[in-house]
PDB file of C-alpha atoms in Angstrom:
ATOM      1  CA  MET A   1      -3.273  -6.705  11.826  1.00 66.00           C
ATOM      2  CA  GLN A   2       0.391  -7.307  12.380  1.00 77.00           C
ATOM      3  CA  ASN A   3       3.307  -7.177  14.815  1.00 84.00           C
ATOM      4  CA  PRO A   4       5.059  -3.852  14.065  1.00 84.00           C
ATOM      5  CA  ALA A   5       8.518  -5.013  15.156  1.00 87.00           C
ATOM      6  CA  LYS A   6       8.291  -8.113  12.964  1.00 90.00           C
ATOM      7  CA  VAL A   7       7.088  -6.170   9.931  1.00 89.00           C
ATOM      8  CA  ARG A   8       9.715  -3.442  10.365  1.00 91.00           C
ATOM      9  CA  GLY A   9      12.399  -6.101  10.615  1.00 89.00           C
ATOM     10  CA  ILE A  10      11.232  -7.831   7.432  1.00 87.00           C
ATOM     11  CA  PHE A  11      11.188  -4.656   5.369  1.00 88.00           C
ATOM     12  CA  SER A  12      14.490  -3.466   6.799  1.00 91.00           C
ATOM     13  CA  SER A  13      16.137  -6.713   5.712  1.00 87.00           C
ATOM     14  CA  ILE A  14      14.807  -6.628   2.139  1.00 88.00           C
ATOM     15  CA  ALA A  15      14.957  -2.867   1.492  1.00 90.00           C
ATOM     16  CA  GLU A  16      17.933  -3.008  -0.871  1.00 90.00           C
ATOM     17  CA  ARG A  17      16.309  -5.649  -3.092  1.00 88.00           C
ATOM     18  CA  TYR A  18      12.672  -4.669  -2.582  1.00 86.00           C
ATOM     19  CA  ASP A  19      12.140  -2.921  -5.919  1.00 90.00           C
ATOM     20  CA  LEU A  20      13.849  -5.664  -7.927  1.00 86.00           C
ATOM     21  CA  ALA A  21      11.746  -8.353  -6.257  1.00 85.00           C
ATOM     22  CA  ASN A  22       8.520  -6.394  -6.828  1.00 85.00           C
ATOM     23  CA  HIS A  23       9.162  -5.832 -10.514  1.00 88.00           C
ATOM     24  CA  LEU A  24      10.213  -9.417 -11.221  1.00 84.00           C
ATOM     25  CA  LEU A  25       7.529 -11.148  -9.159  1.00 82.00           C
ATOM     26  CA  SER A  26       4.739  -9.046 -10.679  1.00 87.00           C
ATOM     27  CA  GLY A  27       6.098  -9.418 -14.192  1.00 87.00           C
ATOM     28  CA  GLY A  28       6.229  -5.631 -14.379  1.00 91.00           C
ATOM     29  CA  LEU A  29       2.503  -5.290 -13.711  1.00 93.00           C
ATOM     30  CA  ASP A  30       3.226  -3.200 -10.622  1.00 94.00           C
ATOM     31  CA  PHE A  31       4.041  -0.271 -12.949  1.00 95.00           C
ATOM     32  CA  LEU A  32       0.585  -0.567 -14.543  1.00 96.00           C
ATOM     33  CA  TRP A  33      -1.154  -0.841 -11.167  1.00 97.00           C
ATOM     34  CA  ARG A  34       0.531   2.313  -9.900  1.00 97.00           C
ATOM     35  CA  ALA A  35      -0.223   4.168 -13.126  1.00 97.00           C
ATOM     36  CA  ARG A  36      -3.925   3.329 -12.782  1.00 98.00           C
ATOM     37  CA  ALA A  37      -3.919   4.509  -9.168  1.00 98.00           C
ATOM     38  CA  VAL A  38      -2.146   7.751 -10.078  1.00 98.00           C
ATOM     39  CA  ARG A  39      -4.699   8.573 -12.769  1.00 98.00           C
ATOM     40  CA  MET A  40      -7.482   8.156 -10.228  1.00 98.00           C
ATOM     41  CA  VAL A  41      -5.754  10.422  -7.713  1.00 98.00           C
ATOM     42  CA  ALA A  42      -5.033  13.030 -10.394  1.00 98.00           C
ATOM     43  CA  ALA A  43      -8.746  13.236 -11.197  1.00 98.00           C
ATOM     44  CA  TRP A  44      -9.360  14.503  -7.639  1.00 98.00           C
ATOM     45  CA  GLN A  45      -7.013  17.467  -8.264  1.00 97.00           C
ATOM     46  CA  PRO A  46      -5.533  17.362  -4.756  1.00 98.00           C
ATOM     47  CA  ARG A  47      -3.221  20.106  -3.518  1.00 98.00           C
ATOM     48  CA  ALA A  48      -1.653  18.095  -0.685  1.00 98.00           C
ATOM     49  CA  ILE A  49      -1.174  14.306  -0.685  1.00 98.00           C
ATOM     50  CA  LEU A  50       0.081  11.974   2.035  1.00 98.00           C
ATOM     51  CA  ASP A  51       1.575   8.805   0.580  1.00 98.00           C
ATOM     52  CA  LEU A  52       1.481   6.608   3.658  1.00 98.00           C
ATOM     53  CA  ALA A  53       3.624   3.466   3.854  1.00 97.00           C
ATOM     54  CA  THR A  54       5.508   5.022   0.957  1.00 98.00           C
ATOM     55  CA  GLY A  55       8.277   2.416   1.209  1.00 96.00           C
ATOM     56  CA  SER A  56      10.797   2.925  -1.593  1.00 96.00           C
ATOM     57  CA  GLY A  57       8.668   5.795  -2.908  1.00 97.00           C
ATOM     58  CA  ASP A  58       7.532   4.495  -6.297  1.00 97.00           C
ATOM     59  CA  LEU A  59       3.890   5.582  -5.965  1.00 98.00           C
ATOM     60  CA  ALA A  60       4.804   9.019  -4.613  1.00 98.00           C
ATOM     61  CA  LEU A  61       7.305   9.563  -7.433  1.00 98.00           C
ATOM     62  CA  ALA A  62       4.721   8.543 -10.025  1.00 98.00           C
ATOM     63  CA  MET A  63       2.279  11.046  -8.511  1.00 98.00           C
ATOM     64  CA  GLN A  64       4.924  13.784  -8.585  1.00 97.00           C
ATOM     65  CA  LYS A  65       5.268  13.331 -12.335  1.00 97.00           C
ATOM     66  CA  LYS A  66       1.527  13.207 -13.004  1.00 97.00           C
ATOM     67  CA  ILE A  67       0.419  15.831 -10.446  1.00 98.00           C
ATOM     68  CA  PRO A  68       3.351  18.282 -10.254  1.00 97.00           C
ATOM     69  CA  GLN A  69       1.227  21.004  -8.667  1.00 96.00           C
ATOM     70  CA  ALA A  70       0.528  18.888  -5.570  1.00 98.00           C
ATOM     71  CA  ARG A  71       2.640  18.832  -2.405  1.00 98.00           C
ATOM     72  CA  ILE A  72       3.371  15.158  -1.714  1.00 98.00           C
ATOM     73  CA  VAL A  73       4.668  13.882   1.629  1.00 98.00           C
ATOM     74  CA  GLY A  74       6.003  10.334   1.894  1.00 98.00           C
ATOM     75  CA  ALA A  75       5.719   8.612   5.281  1.00 98.00           C
ATOM     76  CA  ASP A  76       6.766   5.166   6.455  1.00 98.00           C
ATOM     77  CA  PHE A  77       7.702   3.522   9.747  1.00 96.00           C
ATOM     78  CA  CYS A  78      10.703   1.689   8.249  1.00 97.00           C
ATOM     79  CA  LEU A  79      13.765   3.938   7.985  1.00 97.00           C
ATOM     80  CA  PRO A  80      15.775   1.687   5.601  1.00 96.00           C
ATOM     81  CA  MET A  81      12.888   1.814   3.118  1.00 96.00           C
ATOM     82  CA  LEU A  82      12.761   5.616   3.367  1.00 97.00           C
ATOM     83  CA  GLN A  83      16.494   5.731   2.719  1.00 97.00           C
ATOM     84  CA  ILE A  84      15.856   3.981  -0.609  1.00 97.00           C
ATOM     85  CA  ALA A  85      13.166   6.576  -1.406  1.00 97.00           C
ATOM     86  CA  ALA A  86      15.590   9.375  -0.489  1.00 97.00           C
ATOM     87  CA  ARG A  87      18.133   8.050  -3.000  1.00 97.00           C
ATOM     88  CA  LYS A  88      15.455   8.529  -5.660  1.00 97.00           C
ATOM     89  CA  GLN A  89      15.249  12.207  -4.621  1.00 95.00           C
ATOM     90  CA  LEU A  90      11.799  11.894  -3.065  1.00 96.00           C
ATOM     91  CA  ARG A  91      11.188  14.742  -0.604  1.00 94.00           C
ATOM     92  CA  PRO A  92       9.871  15.373   1.984  1.00 97.00           C
ATOM     93  CA  LEU A  93      10.005  12.072   3.857  1.00 98.00           C
ATOM     94  CA  VAL A  94       8.786  11.439   7.398  1.00 98.00           C
ATOM     95  CA  VAL A  95       9.355   8.443   9.664  1.00 98.00           C
ATOM     96  CA  ALA A  96       5.847   7.756  10.982  1.00 97.00           C
ATOM     97  CA  ASP A  97       3.630   4.987  12.290  1.00 96.00           C
ATOM     98  CA  GLY A  98       0.426   4.790  10.263  1.00 96.00           C
ATOM     99  CA  THR A  99      -1.652   4.331  13.405  1.00 96.00           C
ATOM    100  CA  ASN A 100      -0.221   7.455  15.098  1.00 97.00           C
ATOM    101  CA  LEU A 101       0.559  10.049  12.453  1.00 98.00           C
ATOM    102  CA  PRO A 102       2.527  13.226  13.334  1.00 98.00           C
ATOM    103  CA  PHE A 103       0.292  15.475  11.217  1.00 98.00           C
ATOM    104  CA  ALA A 104      -2.418  17.920  12.219  1.00 98.00           C
ATOM    105  CA  ASP A 105      -6.087  17.272  11.519  1.00 98.00           C
ATOM    106  CA  ALA A 106      -7.220  18.048   7.958  1.00 98.00           C
ATOM    107  CA  SER A 107      -3.649  18.419   6.642  1.00 98.00           C
ATOM    108  CA  PHE A 108      -4.159  16.651   3.293  1.00 98.00           C
ATOM    109  CA  ASP A 109      -6.667  16.503   0.443  1.00 97.00           C
ATOM    110  CA  ALA A 110      -5.784  12.889  -0.393  1.00 98.00           C
ATOM    111  CA  VAL A 111      -4.153   9.924   1.315  1.00 98.00           C
ATOM    112  CA  THR A 112      -2.703   7.068  -0.714  1.00 98.00           C
ATOM    113  CA  VAL A 113      -1.469   3.720   0.604  1.00 98.00           C
ATOM    114  CA  ALA A 114       0.080   1.112  -1.688  1.00 97.00           C
ATOM    115  CA  PHE A 115       0.529  -2.316  -0.142  1.00 95.00           C
ATOM    116  CA  GLY A 116       0.749  -0.787   3.321  1.00 95.00           C
ATOM    117  CA  LEU A 117      -2.484  -0.977   5.337  1.00 97.00           C
ATOM    118  CA  ARG A 118      -2.167  -4.773   5.362  1.00 95.00           C
ATOM    119  CA  ASN A 119       1.080  -4.455   7.341  1.00 94.00           C
ATOM    120  CA  MET A 120      -0.215  -2.120  10.054  1.00 96.00           C
ATOM    121  CA  GLU A 121      -0.741  -3.112  13.669  1.00 95.00           C
ATOM    122  CA  SER A 122      -4.401  -2.070  13.464  1.00 97.00           C
ATOM    123  CA  TRP A 123      -6.315  -1.737  10.203  1.00 97.00           C
ATOM    124  CA  PRO A 124      -9.169   0.241  11.816  1.00 98.00           C
ATOM    125  CA  GLY A 125      -6.658   2.398  13.679  1.00 97.00           C
ATOM    126  CA  GLY A 126      -4.771   3.140  10.477  1.00 98.00           C
ATOM    127  CA  LEU A 127      -7.946   4.048   8.617  1.00 98.00           C
ATOM    128  CA  ARG A 128      -9.113   6.361  11.398  1.00 98.00           C
ATOM    129  CA  GLU A 129      -5.772   8.169  11.337  1.00 98.00           C
ATOM    130  CA  MET A 130      -6.026   8.562   7.567  1.00 98.00           C
ATOM    131  CA  SER A 131      -9.475  10.062   7.988  1.00 98.00           C
ATOM    132  CA  ARG A 132      -8.239  12.384  10.728  1.00 98.00           C
ATOM    133  CA  VAL A 133      -5.496  13.940   8.593  1.00 98.00           C
ATOM    134  CA  LEU A 134      -7.810  14.349   5.591  1.00 98.00           C
ATOM    135  CA  SER A 135      -9.614  17.614   4.968  1.00 98.00           C
ATOM    136  CA  PRO A 136     -13.439  17.519   4.802  1.00 96.00           C
ATOM    137  CA  GLY A 137     -14.433  15.648   1.654  1.00 94.00           C
ATOM    138  CA  GLY A 138     -10.852  14.448   1.155  1.00 98.00           C
ATOM    139  CA  HIS A 139     -10.147  11.220  -0.693  1.00 98.00           C
ATOM    140  CA  LEU A 140      -8.552   7.899   0.187  1.00 98.00           C
ATOM    141  CA  LEU A 141      -6.944   5.452  -2.242  1.00 98.00           C
ATOM    142  CA  LEU A 142      -5.700   2.022  -1.177  1.00 98.00           C
ATOM    143  CA  LEU A 143      -3.831  -0.282  -3.563  1.00 98.00           C
ATOM    144  CA  ASP A 144      -3.222  -3.765  -2.219  1.00 96.00           C
ATOM    145  CA  PHE A 145      -3.217  -7.464  -2.928  1.00 93.00           C
ATOM    146  CA  SER A 146      -6.520  -9.303  -2.795  1.00 94.00           C
ATOM    147  CA  MET A 147      -7.683 -12.868  -3.221  1.00 89.00           C
ATOM    148  CA  PRO A 148      -9.139 -13.791  -6.620  1.00 90.00           C
ATOM    149  CA  ARG A 149     -12.286 -15.880  -6.860  1.00 86.00           C
ATOM    150  CA  PRO A 150     -12.356 -19.597  -7.763  1.00 86.00           C
ATOM    151  CA  PRO A 151     -11.083 -21.288  -9.819  1.00 87.00           C
ATOM    152  CA  LEU A 152      -8.063 -18.961  -9.837  1.00 89.00           C
ATOM    153  CA  ALA A 153      -7.940 -18.828  -6.034  1.00 89.00           C
ATOM    154  CA  ALA A 154      -6.445 -22.311  -5.633  1.00 91.00           C
ATOM    155  CA  ALA A 155      -3.672 -21.697  -8.148  1.00 90.00           C
ATOM    156  CA  TYR A 156      -2.947 -18.318  -6.592  1.00 89.00           C
ATOM    157  CA  ARG A 157      -2.641 -19.854  -3.114  1.00 90.00           C
ATOM    158  CA  PHE A 158      -0.163 -22.394  -4.480  1.00 91.00           C
ATOM    159  CA  TYR A 159       1.881 -19.566  -5.977  1.00 87.00           C
ATOM    160  CA  LEU A 160       1.746 -17.498  -2.769  1.00 86.00           C
ATOM    161  CA  HIS A 161       2.845 -20.280  -0.447  1.00 88.00           C
ATOM    162  CA  ARG A 162       4.987 -22.590  -2.587  1.00 88.00           C
ATOM    163  CA  VAL A 163       6.478 -20.592  -5.450  1.00 88.00           C
ATOM    164  CA  LEU A 164       6.778 -16.952  -4.367  1.00 82.00           C
ATOM    165  CA  PRO A 165       8.764 -17.556  -1.134  1.00 87.00           C
ATOM    166  CA  LYS A 166      11.381 -19.610  -3.000  1.00 89.00           C
ATOM    167  CA  ILE A 167      11.919 -17.062  -5.772  1.00 86.00           C
ATOM    168  CA  ALA A 168      11.758 -14.008  -3.523  1.00 82.00           C
ATOM    169  CA  GLY A 169      13.947 -15.699  -0.925  1.00 84.00           C
ATOM    170  CA  ALA A 170      16.617 -16.236  -3.569  1.00 86.00           C
ATOM    171  CA  LEU A 171      16.354 -12.595  -4.679  1.00 81.00           C
ATOM    172  CA  THR A 172      16.352 -10.979  -1.252  1.00 86.00           C
ATOM    173  CA  GLY A 173      17.881 -13.533   1.088  1.00 85.00           C
ATOM    174  CA  ASN A 174      14.748 -13.483   3.259  1.00 83.00           C
ATOM    175  CA  ARG A 175      12.392 -16.320   2.437  1.00 86.00           C
ATOM    176  CA  ALA A 176      10.537 -15.928   5.755  1.00 79.00           C
ATOM    177  CA  GLY A 177       9.585 -12.396   4.810  1.00 76.00           C
ATOM    178  CA  TYR A 178       7.776 -13.611   1.719  1.00 82.00           C
ATOM    179  CA  GLU A 179       6.132 -16.461   3.611  1.00 86.00           C
ATOM    180  CA  TYR A 180       4.718 -13.670   5.764  1.00 82.00           C
ATOM    181  CA  LEU A 181       3.548 -11.917   2.586  1.00 79.00           C
ATOM    182  CA  GLY A 182       1.394 -14.864   1.551  1.00 83.00           C
ATOM    183  CA  GLU A 183      -0.073 -15.217   5.031  1.00 89.00           C
ATOM    184  CA  SER A 184      -0.858 -11.504   5.251  1.00 90.00           C
ATOM    185  CA  ILE A 185      -2.606 -11.479   1.867  1.00 90.00           C
ATOM    186  CA  GLU A 186      -4.857 -14.386   2.852  1.00 88.00           C
ATOM    187  CA  SER A 187      -5.863 -12.743   6.132  1.00 90.00           C
ATOM    188  CA  PHE A 188      -6.471  -9.289   4.648  1.00 94.00           C
ATOM    189  CA  PRO A 189     -10.071  -8.321   3.784  1.00 95.00           C
ATOM    190  CA  SER A 190     -10.816  -7.777   0.120  1.00 93.00           C
ATOM    191  CA  GLY A 191     -13.730  -6.716  -2.049  1.00 95.00           C
ATOM    192  CA  GLU A 192     -16.923  -5.978  -0.169  1.00 96.00           C
ATOM    193  CA  ALA A 193     -15.332  -6.873   3.180  1.00 97.00           C
ATOM    194  CA  MET A 194     -12.669  -4.212   2.692  1.00 97.00           C
ATOM    195  CA  CYS A 195     -15.260  -1.646   1.617  1.00 98.00           C
ATOM    196  CA  ARG A 196     -17.196  -2.328   4.832  1.00 98.00           C
ATOM    197  CA  LEU A 197     -14.036  -1.961   6.915  1.00 98.00           C
ATOM    198  CA  ILE A 198     -13.258   1.369   5.265  1.00 98.00           C
ATOM    199  CA  GLU A 199     -16.780   2.735   5.783  1.00 98.00           C
ATOM    200  CA  GLU A 200     -16.809   1.592   9.414  1.00 98.00           C
ATOM    201  CA  ASN A 201     -13.825   3.828  10.074  1.00 98.00           C
ATOM    202  CA  ASN A 202     -14.888   7.345   9.103  1.00 97.00           C
ATOM    203  CA  PHE A 203     -15.215   7.010   5.323  1.00 98.00           C
ATOM    204  CA  ARG A 204     -18.119   6.839   2.885  1.00 98.00           C
ATOM    205  CA  ASP A 205     -18.784   5.658  -0.676  1.00 98.00           C
ATOM    206  CA  ALA A 206     -16.074   2.981  -0.581  1.00 98.00           C
ATOM    207  CA  ARG A 207     -15.576   1.216  -3.908  1.00 98.00           C
ATOM    208  CA  ALA A 208     -13.387  -1.678  -5.025  1.00 98.00           C
ATOM    209  CA  LEU A 209     -11.754  -1.973  -8.427  1.00 97.00           C
ATOM    210  CA  PRO A 210     -10.204  -5.449  -8.969  1.00 96.00           C
ATOM    211  CA  LEU A 211      -7.202  -5.613 -11.305  1.00 96.00           C
ATOM    212  CA  ALA A 212      -5.226  -8.505 -12.820  1.00 93.00           C
ATOM    213  CA  ALA A 213      -8.061 -11.014 -12.348  1.00 92.00           C
ATOM    214  CA  GLY A 214      -8.513  -9.909  -8.758  1.00 93.00           C
ATOM    215  CA  ILE A 215      -5.001 -10.463  -7.374  1.00 93.00           C
ATOM    216  CA  VAL A 216      -4.780  -6.707  -6.755  1.00 96.00           C
ATOM    217  CA  SER A 217      -7.519  -4.194  -5.947  1.00 97.00           C
ATOM    218  CA  ILE A 218      -7.790  -0.431  -5.768  1.00 98.00           C
ATOM    219  CA  TYR A 219     -10.149   0.922  -3.101  1.00 98.00           C
ATOM    220  CA  THR A 220     -11.369   4.498  -3.039  1.00 98.00           C
ATOM    221  CA  ALA A 221     -13.493   6.394  -0.531  1.00 98.00           C
ATOM    222  CA  SER A 222     -14.212   9.885   0.757  1.00 98.00           C
ATOM    223  CA  LYS A 223     -13.930  11.193   4.300  1.00 98.00           C
ATOM    224  CA  ALA A 224     -17.257  10.831   6.049  1.00 93.00           C
TER     225      ALA A 224
END
């Protein structure tokens, strides 16, 4: 659970270089992670999707290509990030805080969040809002970083705190922002702990799918 002003400031400062940093630091795996998430969402056959914390819009754009029949709304609380998404012709876009969404109850069949819940002021508050805007039986998909198990955990921590900030700082000019990234990943629940958090906040049947040896996970659930 984070300071909104701090997080907004970080993402505003790196917006122009955000995509480049993501692709390079993940070795291009971020494309595969999004593709896996999109296939899972497509299987639900949703008619209306909220892509919350849409950022530069890559997940929403991938869903548009795979699920052209769905209406997809991108929302984020960082305007500079939405401006990047707008340049990619993603529409509609809404400036919105994930813990206080400007949408009516039961407005969407699916809510997706890629690397976004971790940055919200309140994780439970964000999840409850996602549940509120979902129709009965609607689906949730979260894609986010997670901590791998030993022995990989130690090497991954070294990368997060010693290597990643230096490389990303050089790419974006904001090393502190990527020091925050490592800290936020370590403090964020993963695996069974995340499934419990999801189910405690108006969802059921939460499941975790670890990818890339556990450094990323996809979580799915249905509205309770």
